[in-house]
XYZ file of C-alpha atoms in Angstrom:
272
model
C 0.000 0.000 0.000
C 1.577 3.205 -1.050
C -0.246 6.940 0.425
C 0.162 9.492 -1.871
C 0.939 7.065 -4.703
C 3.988 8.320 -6.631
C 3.704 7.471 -10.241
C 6.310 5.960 -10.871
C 6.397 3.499 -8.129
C 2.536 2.580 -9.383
C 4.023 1.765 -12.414
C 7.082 0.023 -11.456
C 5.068 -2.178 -9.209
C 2.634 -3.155 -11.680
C 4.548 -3.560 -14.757
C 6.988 -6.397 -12.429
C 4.111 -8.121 -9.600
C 1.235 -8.030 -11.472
C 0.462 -10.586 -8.879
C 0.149 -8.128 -6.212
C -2.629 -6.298 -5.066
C -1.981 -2.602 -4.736
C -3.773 -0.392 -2.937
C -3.666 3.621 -3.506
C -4.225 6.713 -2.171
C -4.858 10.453 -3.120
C -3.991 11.438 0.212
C -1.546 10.332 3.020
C -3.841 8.386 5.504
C -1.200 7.975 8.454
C -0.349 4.705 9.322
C -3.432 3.417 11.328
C -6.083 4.184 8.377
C -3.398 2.770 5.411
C -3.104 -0.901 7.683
C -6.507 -1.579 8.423
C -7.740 -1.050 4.805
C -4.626 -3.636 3.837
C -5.724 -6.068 6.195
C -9.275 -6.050 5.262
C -7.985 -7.048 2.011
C -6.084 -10.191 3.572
C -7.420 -13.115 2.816
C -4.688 -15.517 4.153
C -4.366 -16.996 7.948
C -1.765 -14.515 9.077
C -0.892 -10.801 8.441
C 2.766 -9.538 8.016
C 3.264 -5.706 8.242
C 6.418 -4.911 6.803
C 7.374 -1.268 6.296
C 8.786 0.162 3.144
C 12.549 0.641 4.480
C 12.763 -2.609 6.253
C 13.831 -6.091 4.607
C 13.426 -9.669 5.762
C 16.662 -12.078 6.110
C 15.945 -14.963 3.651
C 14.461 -17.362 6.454
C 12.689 -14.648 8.156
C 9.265 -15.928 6.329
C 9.894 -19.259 7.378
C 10.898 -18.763 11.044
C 7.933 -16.553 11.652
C 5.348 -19.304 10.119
C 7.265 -21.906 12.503
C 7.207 -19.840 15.624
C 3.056 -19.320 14.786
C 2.456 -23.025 14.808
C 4.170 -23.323 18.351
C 2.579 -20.572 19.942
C -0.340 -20.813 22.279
C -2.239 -19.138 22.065
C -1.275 -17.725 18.758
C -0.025 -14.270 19.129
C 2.206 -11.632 17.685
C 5.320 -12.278 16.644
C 8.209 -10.111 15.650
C 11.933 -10.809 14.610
C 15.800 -9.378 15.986
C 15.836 -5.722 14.602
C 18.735 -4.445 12.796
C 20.559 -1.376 12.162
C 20.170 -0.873 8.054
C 23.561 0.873 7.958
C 26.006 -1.176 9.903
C 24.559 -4.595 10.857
C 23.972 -3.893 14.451
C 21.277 -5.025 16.481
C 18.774 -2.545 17.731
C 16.543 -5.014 19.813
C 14.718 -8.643 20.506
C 11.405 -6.338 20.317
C 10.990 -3.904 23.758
C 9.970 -4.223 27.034
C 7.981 -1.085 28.475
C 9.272 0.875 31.733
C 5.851 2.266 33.825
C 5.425 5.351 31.903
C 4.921 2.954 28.762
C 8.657 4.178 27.101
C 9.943 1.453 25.092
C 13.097 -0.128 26.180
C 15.256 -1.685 23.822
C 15.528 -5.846 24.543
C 18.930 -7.363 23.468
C 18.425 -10.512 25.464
C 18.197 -13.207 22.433
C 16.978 -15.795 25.387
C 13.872 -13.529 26.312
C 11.443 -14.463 23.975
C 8.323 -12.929 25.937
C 8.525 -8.938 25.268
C 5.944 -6.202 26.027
C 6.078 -5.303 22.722
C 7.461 -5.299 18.906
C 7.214 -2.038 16.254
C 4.840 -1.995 13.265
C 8.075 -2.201 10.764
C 7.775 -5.806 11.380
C 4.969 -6.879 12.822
C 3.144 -10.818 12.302
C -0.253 -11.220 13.578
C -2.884 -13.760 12.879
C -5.447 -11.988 10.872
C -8.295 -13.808 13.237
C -6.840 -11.986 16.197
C -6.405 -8.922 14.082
C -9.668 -8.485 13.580
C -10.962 -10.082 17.421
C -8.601 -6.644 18.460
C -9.780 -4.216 16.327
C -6.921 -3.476 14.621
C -5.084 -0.102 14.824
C -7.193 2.909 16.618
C -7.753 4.962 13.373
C -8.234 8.033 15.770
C -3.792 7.948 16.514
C -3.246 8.010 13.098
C 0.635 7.266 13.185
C 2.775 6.545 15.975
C 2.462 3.981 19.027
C -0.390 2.592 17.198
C 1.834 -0.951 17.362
C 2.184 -0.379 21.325
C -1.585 -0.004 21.530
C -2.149 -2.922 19.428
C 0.705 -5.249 21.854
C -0.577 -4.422 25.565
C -4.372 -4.696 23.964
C -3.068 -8.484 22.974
C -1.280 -9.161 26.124
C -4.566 -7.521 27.822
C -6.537 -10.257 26.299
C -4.438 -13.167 27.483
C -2.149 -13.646 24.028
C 1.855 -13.535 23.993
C 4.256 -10.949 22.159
C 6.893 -12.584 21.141
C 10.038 -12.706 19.528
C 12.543 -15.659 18.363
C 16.263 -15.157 18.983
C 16.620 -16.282 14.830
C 16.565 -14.793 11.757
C 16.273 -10.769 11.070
C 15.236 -7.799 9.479
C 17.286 -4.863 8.473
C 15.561 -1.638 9.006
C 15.942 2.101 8.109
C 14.689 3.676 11.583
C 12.849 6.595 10.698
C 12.923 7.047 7.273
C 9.198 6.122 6.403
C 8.345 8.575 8.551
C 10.942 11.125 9.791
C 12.482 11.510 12.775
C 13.698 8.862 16.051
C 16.922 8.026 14.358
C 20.651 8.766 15.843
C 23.069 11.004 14.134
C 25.921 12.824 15.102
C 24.475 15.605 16.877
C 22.135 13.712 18.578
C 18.861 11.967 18.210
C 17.027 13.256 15.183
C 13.154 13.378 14.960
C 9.954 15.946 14.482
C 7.556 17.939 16.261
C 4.858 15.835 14.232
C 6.294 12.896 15.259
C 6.511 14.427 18.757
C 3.548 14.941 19.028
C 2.288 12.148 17.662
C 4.388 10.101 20.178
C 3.478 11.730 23.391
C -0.238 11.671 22.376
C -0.377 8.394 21.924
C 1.864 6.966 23.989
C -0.095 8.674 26.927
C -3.882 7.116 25.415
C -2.110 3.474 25.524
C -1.385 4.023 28.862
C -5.157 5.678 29.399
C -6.659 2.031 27.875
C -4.361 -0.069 28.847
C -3.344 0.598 32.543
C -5.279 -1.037 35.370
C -7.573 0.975 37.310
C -5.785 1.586 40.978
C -2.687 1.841 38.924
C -3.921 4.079 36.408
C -5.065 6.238 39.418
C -1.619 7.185 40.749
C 0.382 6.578 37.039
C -1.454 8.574 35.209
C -1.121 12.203 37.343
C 2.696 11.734 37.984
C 2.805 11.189 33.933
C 1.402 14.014 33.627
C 3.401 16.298 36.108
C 6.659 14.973 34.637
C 5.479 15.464 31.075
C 4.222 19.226 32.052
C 7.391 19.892 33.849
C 9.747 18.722 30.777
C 7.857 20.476 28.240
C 8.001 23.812 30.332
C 12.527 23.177 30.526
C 12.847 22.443 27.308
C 10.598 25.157 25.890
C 12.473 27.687 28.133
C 15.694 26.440 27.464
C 15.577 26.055 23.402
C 13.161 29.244 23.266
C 10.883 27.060 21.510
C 7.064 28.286 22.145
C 6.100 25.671 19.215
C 7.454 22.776 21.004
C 5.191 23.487 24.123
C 2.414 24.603 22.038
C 2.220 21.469 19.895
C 3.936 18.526 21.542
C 3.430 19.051 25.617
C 0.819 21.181 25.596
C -0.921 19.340 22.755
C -1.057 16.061 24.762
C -3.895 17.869 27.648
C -5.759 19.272 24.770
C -5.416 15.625 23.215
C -6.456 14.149 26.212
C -9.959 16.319 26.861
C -10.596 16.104 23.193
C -10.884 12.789 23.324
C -12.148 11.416 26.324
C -15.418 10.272 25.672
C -13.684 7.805 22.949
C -10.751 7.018 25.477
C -13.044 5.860 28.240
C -15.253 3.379 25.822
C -12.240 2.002 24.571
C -10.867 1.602 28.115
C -14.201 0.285 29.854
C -14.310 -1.973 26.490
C -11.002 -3.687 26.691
C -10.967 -3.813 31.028
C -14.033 -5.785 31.192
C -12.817 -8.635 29.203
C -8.844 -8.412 30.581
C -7.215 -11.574 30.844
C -3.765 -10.919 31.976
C -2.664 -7.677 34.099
C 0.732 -7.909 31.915
């Protein structure tokens, strides 16, 4: 699926896998939107999203089918991330510290992770669509650690094998969270985007007493960063749209945010 559909790339793609089904749009319908029309297309057992500047080792296909069949319940699975550039590895998918950050896992022997990115993600499509699929309403962004606690929520494992690969490009499909020299590179969109969402996960997701005390420190640390770094870069967008963006977010929204949340509590299976 390509969104906005450069026309050369239509062509290319047609003109050498006439096999595959291609899906355009006029407009760029942020991640979310662009993955649940794709899967509704699926028609096989199991769903692979695999972003445009990421590629599979050569067993990659075959280790994921093989880890499916042993799972149980079947869940989503994910492979060892690596750096595009050099080779390196970036992670064994991430675990989550309380304030729902990602942290890298390099442990090959942990299998069980909190979660695993959308740039490689395999789900059956059954359990797809028993989840929902991605929460059109984040349109880009944490939409794959939504989609992983919701799972583990409901009793099925994340998982990653300490086999096989795929090379990835981190950042370039969408801009930003990649290192350089100067430091870590990203957007205010993506910003944004990322302290939005990453704070309605943690909205649906977190138990209730926990939620209770979580949530407000969360927000007092968020409030209290955006303030220093606004003051200290001079930066009255940064506060406007990323910090300040996630309370208007957060109103805006809350009516959705607590059906979701009373929808996916009441039938919790794990507290993981």
């Amino acid at each position: 699926m390509t969104t906005p559909p450069p026309t050369a790339s239509l062509q290319l793609l047609r003109e050498h896998y006439p096999q595959a089904r291609l899906i355009a749009s006029e407009a760029n319908v942020g991640f979310c939107i662009a993955n649940n029309r794709m899967v509704a297309q699926a028609r096989g057992e199991f769903v692979l999203l695999l972003n445009n500047d990421a590629a599979l080792a050569p067993d990659a296909l075959a280790t994921l089918l093989r880890e499916a069949g042993q799972q149980q319940p079947r869940g989503i699975l994910s492979l060892p991330q690596f750096d595009w550039a050099n080779g390196t590895l970036v992670d064994h998918g991430c675990l989550l510290d309380p304030f729902y950050n990602p942290v890298p896992n390099t442990d090959p022997q942990r299998h069980d992770v909190a979660m695993v990115i959308g740039a490689c993600l395999w789900i059956p499509r059954a359990l797809w669509l028993e989840l929902g699929g991605f929460p059109e309403w984040f349109e880009s962004i944490a939409e794959d650690l939504y989609l992983c606690c919701r799972a583990r929520l409901a009793g099925y494992p994340v998982q990653v094998p300490a086999t096989s690969g795929y090379r990835h490009r981190q950042g370039a499909s969408f801009g930003g969270n990649r290192a350089t020299a100067s430091g870590l590179a990203t957007t205010y969109r993506r910003r944004r985007l990322s302290e939005r969402n990453k704070t309605f996960a943690m909205v649906i997701c977190t138990p209730g007493a926990l939620l209770g005390s979580l949530l407000p420190l969360h927000l007092l640390t968020l409030t209290l960063e955006g303030l220093v770094l606004s003051l200290l870069r001079r930066d009255a967008r940064l506060w406007r749209e990323v910090y300040a963006g996630v309370w208007r977010a957060l109103w805006a929204q809350r009516e959705q945010l607590r059906a979701l949340r009373k929808t996916i509590q009441s039938t919790r299976h794990s507290t993981t």
